[in-house]
PDB file of N, CA and C in Angstrom:
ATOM      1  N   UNK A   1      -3.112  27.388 -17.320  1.00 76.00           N
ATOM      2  CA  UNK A   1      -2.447  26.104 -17.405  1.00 76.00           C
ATOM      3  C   UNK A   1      -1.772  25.949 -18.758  1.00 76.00           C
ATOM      4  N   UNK A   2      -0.761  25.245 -18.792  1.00 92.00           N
ATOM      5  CA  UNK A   2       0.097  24.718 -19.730  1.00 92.00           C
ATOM      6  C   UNK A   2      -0.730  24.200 -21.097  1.00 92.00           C
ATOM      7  N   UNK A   3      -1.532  23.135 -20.491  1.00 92.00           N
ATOM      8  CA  UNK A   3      -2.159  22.644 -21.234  1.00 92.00           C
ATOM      9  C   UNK A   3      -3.886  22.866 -22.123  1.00 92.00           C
ATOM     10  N   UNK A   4      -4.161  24.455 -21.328  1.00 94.00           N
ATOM     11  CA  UNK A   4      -5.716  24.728 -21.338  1.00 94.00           C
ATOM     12  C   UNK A   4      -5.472  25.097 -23.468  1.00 94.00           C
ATOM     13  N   UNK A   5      -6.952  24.152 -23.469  1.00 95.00           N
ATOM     14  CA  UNK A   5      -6.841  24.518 -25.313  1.00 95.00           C
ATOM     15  C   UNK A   5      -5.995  23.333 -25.927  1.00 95.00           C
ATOM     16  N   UNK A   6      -5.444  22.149 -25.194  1.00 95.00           N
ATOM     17  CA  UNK A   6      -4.564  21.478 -25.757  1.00 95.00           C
ATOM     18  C   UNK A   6      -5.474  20.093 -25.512  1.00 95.00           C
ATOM     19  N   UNK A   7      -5.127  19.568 -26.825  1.00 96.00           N
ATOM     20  CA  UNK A   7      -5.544  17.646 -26.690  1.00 96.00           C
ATOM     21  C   UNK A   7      -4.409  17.249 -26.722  1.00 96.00           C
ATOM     22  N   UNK A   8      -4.850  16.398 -25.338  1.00 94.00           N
ATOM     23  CA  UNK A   8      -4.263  15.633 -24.591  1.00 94.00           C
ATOM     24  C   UNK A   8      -4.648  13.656 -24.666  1.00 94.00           C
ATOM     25  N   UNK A   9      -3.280  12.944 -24.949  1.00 93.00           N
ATOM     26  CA  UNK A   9      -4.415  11.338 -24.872  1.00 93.00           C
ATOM     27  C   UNK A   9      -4.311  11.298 -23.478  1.00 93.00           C
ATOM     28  N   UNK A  10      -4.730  10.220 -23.040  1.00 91.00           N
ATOM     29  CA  UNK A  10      -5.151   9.376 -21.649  1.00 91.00           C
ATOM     30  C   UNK A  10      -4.888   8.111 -22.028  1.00 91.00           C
ATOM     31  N   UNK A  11      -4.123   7.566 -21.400  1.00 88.00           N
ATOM     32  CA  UNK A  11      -4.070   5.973 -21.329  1.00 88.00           C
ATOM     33  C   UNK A  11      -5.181   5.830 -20.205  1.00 88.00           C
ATOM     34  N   UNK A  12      -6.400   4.948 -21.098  1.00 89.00           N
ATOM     35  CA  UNK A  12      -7.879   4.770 -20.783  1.00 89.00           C
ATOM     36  C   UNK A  12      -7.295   3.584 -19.370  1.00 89.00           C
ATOM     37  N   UNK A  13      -6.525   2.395 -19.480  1.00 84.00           N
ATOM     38  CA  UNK A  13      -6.556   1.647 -19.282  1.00 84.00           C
ATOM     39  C   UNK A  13      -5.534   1.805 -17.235  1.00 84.00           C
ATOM     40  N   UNK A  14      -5.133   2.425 -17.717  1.00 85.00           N
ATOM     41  CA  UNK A  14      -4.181   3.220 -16.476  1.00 85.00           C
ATOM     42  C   UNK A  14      -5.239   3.880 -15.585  1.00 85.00           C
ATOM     43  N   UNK A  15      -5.994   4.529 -16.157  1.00 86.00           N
ATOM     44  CA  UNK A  15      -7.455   5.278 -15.452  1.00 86.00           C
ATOM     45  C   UNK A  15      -8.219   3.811 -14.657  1.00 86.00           C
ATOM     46  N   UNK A  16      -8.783   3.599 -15.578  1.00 84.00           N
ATOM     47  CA  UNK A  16      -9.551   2.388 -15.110  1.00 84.00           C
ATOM     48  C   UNK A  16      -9.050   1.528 -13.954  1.00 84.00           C
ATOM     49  N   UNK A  17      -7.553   1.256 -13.877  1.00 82.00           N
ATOM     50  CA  UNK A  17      -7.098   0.846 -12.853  1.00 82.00           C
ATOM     51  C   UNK A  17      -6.965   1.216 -11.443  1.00 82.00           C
ATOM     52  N   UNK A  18      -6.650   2.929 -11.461  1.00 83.00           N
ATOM     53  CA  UNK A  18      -6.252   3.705 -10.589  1.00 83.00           C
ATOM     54  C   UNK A  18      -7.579   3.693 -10.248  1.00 83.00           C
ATOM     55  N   UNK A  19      -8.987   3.981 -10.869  1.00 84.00           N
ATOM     56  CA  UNK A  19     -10.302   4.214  -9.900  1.00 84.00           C
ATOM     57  C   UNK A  19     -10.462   3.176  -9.133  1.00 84.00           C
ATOM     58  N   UNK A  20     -10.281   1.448 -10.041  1.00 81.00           N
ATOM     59  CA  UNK A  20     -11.126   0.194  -9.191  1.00 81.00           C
ATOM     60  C   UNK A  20      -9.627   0.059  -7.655  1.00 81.00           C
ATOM     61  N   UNK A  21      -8.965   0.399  -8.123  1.00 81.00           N
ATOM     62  CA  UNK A  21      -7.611   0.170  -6.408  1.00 81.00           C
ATOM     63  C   UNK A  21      -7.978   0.786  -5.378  1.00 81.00           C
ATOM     64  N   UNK A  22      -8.019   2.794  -6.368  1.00 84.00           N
ATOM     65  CA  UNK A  22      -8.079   3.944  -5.113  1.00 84.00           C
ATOM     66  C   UNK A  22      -9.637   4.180  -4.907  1.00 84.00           C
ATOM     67  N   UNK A  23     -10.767   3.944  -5.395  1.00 84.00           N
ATOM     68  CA  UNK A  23     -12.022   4.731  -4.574  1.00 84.00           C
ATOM     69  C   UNK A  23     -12.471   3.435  -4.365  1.00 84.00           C
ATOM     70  N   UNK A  24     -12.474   3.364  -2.913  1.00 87.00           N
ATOM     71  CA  UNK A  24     -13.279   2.446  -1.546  1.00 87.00           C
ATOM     72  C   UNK A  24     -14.217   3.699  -1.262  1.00 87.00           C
ATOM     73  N   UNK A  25     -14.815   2.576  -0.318  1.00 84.00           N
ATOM     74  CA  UNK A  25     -16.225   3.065   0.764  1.00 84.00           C
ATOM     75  C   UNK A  25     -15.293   3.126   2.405  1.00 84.00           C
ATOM     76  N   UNK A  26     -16.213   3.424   2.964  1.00 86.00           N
ATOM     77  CA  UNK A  26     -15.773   3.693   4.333  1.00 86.00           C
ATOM     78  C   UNK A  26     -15.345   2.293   4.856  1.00 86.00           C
ATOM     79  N   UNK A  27     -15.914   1.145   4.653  1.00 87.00           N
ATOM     80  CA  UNK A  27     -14.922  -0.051   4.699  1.00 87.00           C
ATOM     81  C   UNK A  27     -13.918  -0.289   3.931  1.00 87.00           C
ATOM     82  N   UNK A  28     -13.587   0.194   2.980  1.00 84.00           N
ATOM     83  CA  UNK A  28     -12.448  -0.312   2.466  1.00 84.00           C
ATOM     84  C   UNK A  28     -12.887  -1.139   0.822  1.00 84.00           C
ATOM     85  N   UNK A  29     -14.128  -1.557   0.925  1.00 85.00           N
ATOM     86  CA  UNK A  29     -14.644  -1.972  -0.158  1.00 85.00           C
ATOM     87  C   UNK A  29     -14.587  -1.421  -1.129  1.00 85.00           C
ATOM     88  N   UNK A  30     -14.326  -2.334  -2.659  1.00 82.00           N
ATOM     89  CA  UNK A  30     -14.647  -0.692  -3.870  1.00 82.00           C
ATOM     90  C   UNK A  30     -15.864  -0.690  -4.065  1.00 82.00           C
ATOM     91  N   UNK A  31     -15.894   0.432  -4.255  1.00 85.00           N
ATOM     92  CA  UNK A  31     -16.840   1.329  -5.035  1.00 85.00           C
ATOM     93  C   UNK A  31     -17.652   0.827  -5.844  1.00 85.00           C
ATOM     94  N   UNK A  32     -19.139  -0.240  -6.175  1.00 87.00           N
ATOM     95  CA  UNK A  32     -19.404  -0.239  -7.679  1.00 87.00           C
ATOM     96  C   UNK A  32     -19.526   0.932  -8.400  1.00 87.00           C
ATOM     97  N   UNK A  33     -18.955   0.582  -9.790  1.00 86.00           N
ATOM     98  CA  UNK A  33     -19.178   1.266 -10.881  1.00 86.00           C
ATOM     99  C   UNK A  33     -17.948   2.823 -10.268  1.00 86.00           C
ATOM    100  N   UNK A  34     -16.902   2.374 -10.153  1.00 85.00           N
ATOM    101  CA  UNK A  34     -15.782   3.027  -9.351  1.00 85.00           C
ATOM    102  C   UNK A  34     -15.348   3.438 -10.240  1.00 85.00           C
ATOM    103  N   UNK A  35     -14.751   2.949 -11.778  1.00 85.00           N
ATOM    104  CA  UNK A  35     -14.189   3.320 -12.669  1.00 85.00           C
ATOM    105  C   UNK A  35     -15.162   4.532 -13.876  1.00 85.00           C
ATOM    106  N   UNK A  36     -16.602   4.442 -13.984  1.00 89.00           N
ATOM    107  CA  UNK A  36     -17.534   5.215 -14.425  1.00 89.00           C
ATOM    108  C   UNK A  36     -17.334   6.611 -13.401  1.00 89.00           C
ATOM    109  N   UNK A  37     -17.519   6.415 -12.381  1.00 89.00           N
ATOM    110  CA  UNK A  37     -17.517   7.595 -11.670  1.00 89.00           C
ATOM    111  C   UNK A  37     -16.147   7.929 -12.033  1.00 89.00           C
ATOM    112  N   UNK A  38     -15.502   7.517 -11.420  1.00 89.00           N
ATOM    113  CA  UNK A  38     -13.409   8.001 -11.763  1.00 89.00           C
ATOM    114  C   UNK A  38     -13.465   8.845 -13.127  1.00 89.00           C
ATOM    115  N   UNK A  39     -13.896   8.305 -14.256  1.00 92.00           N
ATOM    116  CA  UNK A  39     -13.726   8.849 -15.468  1.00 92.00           C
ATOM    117  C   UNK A  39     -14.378   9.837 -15.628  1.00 92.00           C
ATOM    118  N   UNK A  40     -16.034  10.237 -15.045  1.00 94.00           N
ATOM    119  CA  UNK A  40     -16.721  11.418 -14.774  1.00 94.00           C
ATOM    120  C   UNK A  40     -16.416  12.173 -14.417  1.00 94.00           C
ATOM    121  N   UNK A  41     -15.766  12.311 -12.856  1.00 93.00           N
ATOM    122  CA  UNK A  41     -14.691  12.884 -12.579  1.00 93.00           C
ATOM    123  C   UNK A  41     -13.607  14.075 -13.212  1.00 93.00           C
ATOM    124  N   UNK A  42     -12.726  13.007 -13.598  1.00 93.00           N
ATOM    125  CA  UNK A  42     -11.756  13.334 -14.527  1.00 93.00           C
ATOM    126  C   UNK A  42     -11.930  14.022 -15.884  1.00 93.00           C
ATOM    127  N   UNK A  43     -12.971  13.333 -16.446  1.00 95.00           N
ATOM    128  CA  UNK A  43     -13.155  14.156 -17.266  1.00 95.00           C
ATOM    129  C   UNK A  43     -13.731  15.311 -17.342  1.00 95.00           C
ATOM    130  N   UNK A  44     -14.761  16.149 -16.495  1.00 96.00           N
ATOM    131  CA  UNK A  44     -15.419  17.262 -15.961  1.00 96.00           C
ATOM    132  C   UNK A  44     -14.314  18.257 -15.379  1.00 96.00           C
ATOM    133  N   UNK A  45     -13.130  17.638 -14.763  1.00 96.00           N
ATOM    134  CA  UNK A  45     -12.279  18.664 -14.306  1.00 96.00           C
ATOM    135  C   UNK A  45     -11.247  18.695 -15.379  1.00 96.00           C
ATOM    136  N   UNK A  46     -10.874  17.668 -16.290  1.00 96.00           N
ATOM    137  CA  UNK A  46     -10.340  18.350 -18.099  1.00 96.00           C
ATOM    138  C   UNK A  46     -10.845  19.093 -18.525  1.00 96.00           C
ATOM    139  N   UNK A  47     -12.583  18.874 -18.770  1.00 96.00           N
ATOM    140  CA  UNK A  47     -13.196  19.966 -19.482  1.00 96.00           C
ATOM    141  C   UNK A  47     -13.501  21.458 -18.885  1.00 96.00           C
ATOM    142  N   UNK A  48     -13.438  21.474 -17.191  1.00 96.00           N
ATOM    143  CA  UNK A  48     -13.604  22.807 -17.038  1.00 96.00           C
ATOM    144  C   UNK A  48     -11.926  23.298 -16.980  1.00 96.00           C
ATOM    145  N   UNK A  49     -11.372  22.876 -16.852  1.00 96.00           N
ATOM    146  CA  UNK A  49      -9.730  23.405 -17.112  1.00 96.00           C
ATOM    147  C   UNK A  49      -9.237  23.400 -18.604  1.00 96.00           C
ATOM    148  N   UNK A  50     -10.132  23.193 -19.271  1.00 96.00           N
ATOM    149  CA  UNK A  50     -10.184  23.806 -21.073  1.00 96.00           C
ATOM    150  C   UNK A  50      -9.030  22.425 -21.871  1.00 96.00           C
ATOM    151  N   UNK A  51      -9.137  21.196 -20.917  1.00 97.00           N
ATOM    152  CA  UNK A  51      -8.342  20.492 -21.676  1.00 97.00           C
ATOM    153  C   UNK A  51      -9.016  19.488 -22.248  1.00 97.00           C
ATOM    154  N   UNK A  52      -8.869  19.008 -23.579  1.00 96.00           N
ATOM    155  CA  UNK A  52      -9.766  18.217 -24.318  1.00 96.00           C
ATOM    156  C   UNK A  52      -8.716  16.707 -24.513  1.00 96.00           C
ATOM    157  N   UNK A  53      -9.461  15.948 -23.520  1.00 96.00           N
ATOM    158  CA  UNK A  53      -9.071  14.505 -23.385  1.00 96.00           C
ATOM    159  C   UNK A  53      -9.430  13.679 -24.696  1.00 96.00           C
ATOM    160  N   UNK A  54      -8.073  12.782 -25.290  1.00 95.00           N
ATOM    161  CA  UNK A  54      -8.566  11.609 -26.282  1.00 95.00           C
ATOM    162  C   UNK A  54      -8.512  10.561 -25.462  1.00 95.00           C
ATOM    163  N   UNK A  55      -9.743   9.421 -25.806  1.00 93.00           N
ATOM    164  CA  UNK A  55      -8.904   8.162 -24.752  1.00 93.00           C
ATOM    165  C   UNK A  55      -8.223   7.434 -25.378  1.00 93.00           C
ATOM    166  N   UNK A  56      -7.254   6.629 -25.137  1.00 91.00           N
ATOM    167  CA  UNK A  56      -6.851   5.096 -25.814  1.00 91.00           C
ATOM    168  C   UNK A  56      -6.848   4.328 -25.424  1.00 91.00           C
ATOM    169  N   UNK A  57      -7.312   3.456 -25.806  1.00 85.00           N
ATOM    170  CA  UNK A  57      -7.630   1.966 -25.196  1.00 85.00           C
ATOM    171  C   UNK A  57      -7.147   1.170 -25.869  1.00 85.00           C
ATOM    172  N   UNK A  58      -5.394   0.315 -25.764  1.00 77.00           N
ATOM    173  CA  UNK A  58      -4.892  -0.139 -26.336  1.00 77.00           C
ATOM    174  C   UNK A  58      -4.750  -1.276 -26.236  1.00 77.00           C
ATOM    175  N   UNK A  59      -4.654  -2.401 -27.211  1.00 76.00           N
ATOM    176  CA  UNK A  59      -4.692  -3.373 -27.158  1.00 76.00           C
ATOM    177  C   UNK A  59      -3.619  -4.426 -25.998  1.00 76.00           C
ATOM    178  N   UNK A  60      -3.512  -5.668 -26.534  1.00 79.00           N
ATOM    179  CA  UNK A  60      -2.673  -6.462 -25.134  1.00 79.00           C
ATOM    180  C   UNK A  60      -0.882  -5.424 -25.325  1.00 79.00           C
ATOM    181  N   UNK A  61      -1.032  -5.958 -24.174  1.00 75.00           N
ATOM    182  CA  UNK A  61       0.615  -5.108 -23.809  1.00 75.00           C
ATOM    183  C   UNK A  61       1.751  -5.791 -24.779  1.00 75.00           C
ATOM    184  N   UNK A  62       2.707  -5.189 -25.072  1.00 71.00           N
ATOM    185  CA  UNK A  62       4.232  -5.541 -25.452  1.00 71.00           C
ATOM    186  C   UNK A  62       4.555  -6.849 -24.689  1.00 71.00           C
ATOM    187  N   UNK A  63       5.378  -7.681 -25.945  1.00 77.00           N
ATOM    188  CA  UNK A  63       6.231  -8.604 -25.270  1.00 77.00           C
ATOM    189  C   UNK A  63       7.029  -7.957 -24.458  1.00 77.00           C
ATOM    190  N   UNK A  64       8.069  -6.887 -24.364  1.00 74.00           N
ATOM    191  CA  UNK A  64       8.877  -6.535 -23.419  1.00 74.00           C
ATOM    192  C   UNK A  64       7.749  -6.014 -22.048  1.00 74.00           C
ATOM    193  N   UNK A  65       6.270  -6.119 -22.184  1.00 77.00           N
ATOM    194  CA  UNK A  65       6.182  -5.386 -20.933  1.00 77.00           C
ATOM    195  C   UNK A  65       5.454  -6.925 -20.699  1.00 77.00           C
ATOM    196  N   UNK A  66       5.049  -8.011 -21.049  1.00 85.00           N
ATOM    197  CA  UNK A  66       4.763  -9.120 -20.609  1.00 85.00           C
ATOM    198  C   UNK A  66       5.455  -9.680 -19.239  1.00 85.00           C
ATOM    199  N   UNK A  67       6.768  -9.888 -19.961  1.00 86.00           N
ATOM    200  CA  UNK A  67       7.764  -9.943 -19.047  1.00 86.00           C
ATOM    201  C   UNK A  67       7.873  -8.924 -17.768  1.00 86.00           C
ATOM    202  N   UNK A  68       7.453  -7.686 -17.527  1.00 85.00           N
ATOM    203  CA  UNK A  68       7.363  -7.254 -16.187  1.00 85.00           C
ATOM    204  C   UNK A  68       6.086  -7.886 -15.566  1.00 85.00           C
ATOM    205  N   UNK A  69       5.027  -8.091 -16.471  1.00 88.00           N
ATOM    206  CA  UNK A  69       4.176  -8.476 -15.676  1.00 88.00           C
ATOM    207  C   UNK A  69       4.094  -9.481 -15.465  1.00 88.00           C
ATOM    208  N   UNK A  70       4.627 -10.425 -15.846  1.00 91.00           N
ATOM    209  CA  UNK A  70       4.877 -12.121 -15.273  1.00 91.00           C
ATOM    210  C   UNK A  70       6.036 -11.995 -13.574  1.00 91.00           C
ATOM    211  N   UNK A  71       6.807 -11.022 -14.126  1.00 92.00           N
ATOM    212  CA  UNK A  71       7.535 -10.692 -12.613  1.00 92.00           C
ATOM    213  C   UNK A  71       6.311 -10.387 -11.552  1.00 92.00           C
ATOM    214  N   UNK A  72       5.805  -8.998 -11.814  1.00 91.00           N
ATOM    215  CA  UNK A  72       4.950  -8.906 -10.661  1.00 91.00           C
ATOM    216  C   UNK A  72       3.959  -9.509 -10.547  1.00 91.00           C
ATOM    217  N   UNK A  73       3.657 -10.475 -11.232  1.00 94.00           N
ATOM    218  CA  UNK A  73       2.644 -11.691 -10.715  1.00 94.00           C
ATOM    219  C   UNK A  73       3.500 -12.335  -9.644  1.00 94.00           C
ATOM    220  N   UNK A  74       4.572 -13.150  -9.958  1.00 96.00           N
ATOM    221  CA  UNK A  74       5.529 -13.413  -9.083  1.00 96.00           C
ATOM    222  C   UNK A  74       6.083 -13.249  -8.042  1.00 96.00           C
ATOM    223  N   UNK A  75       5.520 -12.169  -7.975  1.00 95.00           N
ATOM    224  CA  UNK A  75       6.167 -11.441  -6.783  1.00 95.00           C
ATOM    225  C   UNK A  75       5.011 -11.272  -5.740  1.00 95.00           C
ATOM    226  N   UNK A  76       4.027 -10.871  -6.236  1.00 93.00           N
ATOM    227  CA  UNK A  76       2.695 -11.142  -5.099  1.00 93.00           C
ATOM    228  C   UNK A  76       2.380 -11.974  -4.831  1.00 93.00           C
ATOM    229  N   UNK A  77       2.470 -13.537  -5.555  1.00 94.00           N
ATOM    230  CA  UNK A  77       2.501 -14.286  -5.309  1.00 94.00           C
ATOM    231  C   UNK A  77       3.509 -14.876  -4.276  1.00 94.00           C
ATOM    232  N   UNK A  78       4.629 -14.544  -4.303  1.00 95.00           N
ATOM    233  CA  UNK A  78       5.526 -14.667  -3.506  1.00 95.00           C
ATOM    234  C   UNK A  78       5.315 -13.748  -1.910  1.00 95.00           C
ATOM    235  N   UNK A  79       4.865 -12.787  -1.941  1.00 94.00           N
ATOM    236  CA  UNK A  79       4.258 -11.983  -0.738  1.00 94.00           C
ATOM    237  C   UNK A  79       3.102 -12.248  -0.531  1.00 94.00           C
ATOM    238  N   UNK A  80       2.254 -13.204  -1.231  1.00 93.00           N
ATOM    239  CA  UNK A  80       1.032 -13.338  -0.833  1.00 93.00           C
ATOM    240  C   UNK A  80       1.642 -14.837   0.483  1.00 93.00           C
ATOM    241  N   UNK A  81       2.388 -15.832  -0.110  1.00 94.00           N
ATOM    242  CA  UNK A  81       2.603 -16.758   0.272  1.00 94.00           C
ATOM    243  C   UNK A  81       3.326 -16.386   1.970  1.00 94.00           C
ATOM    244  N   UNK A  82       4.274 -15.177   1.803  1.00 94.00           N
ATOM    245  CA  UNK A  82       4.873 -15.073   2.407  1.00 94.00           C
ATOM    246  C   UNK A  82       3.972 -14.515   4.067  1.00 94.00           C
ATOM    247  N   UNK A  83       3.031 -13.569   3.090  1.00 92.00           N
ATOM    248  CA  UNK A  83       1.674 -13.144   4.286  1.00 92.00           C
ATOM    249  C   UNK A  83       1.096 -14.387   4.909  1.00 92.00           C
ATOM    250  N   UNK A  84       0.830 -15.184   3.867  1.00 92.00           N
ATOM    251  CA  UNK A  84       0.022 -16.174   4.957  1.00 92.00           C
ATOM    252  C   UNK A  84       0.794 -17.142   5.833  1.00 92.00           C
ATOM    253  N   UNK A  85       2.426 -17.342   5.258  1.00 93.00           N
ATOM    254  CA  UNK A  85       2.948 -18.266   6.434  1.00 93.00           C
ATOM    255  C   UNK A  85       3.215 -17.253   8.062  1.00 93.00           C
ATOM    256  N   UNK A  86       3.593 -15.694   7.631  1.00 92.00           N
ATOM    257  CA  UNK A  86       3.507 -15.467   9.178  1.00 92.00           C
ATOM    258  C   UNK A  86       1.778 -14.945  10.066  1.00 92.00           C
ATOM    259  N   UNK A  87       0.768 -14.857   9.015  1.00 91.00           N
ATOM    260  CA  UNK A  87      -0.565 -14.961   9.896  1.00 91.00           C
ATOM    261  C   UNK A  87      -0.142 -16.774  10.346  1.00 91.00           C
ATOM    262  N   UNK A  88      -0.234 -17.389   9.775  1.00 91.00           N
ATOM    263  CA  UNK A  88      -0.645 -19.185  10.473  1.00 91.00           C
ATOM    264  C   UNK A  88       0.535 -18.980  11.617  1.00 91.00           C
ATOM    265  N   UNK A  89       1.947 -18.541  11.361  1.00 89.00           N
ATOM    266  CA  UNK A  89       3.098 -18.621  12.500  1.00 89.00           C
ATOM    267  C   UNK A  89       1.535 -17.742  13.820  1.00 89.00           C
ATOM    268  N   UNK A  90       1.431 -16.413  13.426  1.00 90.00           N
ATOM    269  CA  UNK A  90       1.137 -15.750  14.819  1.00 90.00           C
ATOM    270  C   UNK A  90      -0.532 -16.156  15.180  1.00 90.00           C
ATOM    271  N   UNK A  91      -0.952 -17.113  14.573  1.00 90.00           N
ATOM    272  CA  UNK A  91      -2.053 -17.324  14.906  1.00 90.00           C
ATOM    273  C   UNK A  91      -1.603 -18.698  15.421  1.00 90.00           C
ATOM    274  N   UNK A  92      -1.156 -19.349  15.486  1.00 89.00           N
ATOM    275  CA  UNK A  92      -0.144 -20.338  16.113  1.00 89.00           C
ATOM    276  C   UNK A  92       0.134 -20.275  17.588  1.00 89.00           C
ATOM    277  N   UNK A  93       0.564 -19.036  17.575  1.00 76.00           N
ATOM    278  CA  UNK A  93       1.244 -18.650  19.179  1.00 76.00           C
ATOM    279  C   UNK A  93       0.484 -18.016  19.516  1.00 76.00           C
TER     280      UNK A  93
END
């Protein structure tokens, strides 16, 4: 690999996200302690592929990235609203 022998960072905070979304249970539920395991994980298959992970765990986001995330609040909010007027329409009929 490209990277075997190389330190590498990790945006800690990007991790943490991707475990609590993507590892459910067979219902669909997450995972407790989803993000501990995720990082166990991950980090066991860095270290046997010879890559030595830093984490960072960085403080609050950029004003310029505030602003995306006030959009996509907005926006789920806006599809959240939008989900529940057509469940009430087809639960209606």
């Amino acid at each position: 690999s490209a990277l075997e022998n190389k330190v590498v960072a990790v945006d800690a905070s990007i991790w943490m996200y991707h475990f609590l979304k993507a590892m459910r249970d067979e219902a669909g539920s997450m995972i407790k302690g989803a993000h501990v395991l995720g990082f166990f994980r991950r980090i066991c298959k860095l270290l046997y592929l010879k890559i030595k992970p830093v984490f960072v765990f960085d403080g609050p986001p950029p004003q310029l990235k505030l602003r995306t995330l006030r959009l996509r609040a907005q926006q789920r909010d806006a599809e959240d609203r939008h989900r529940r007027k057509a469940v009430e329409k087809l639960l209606r009929n």
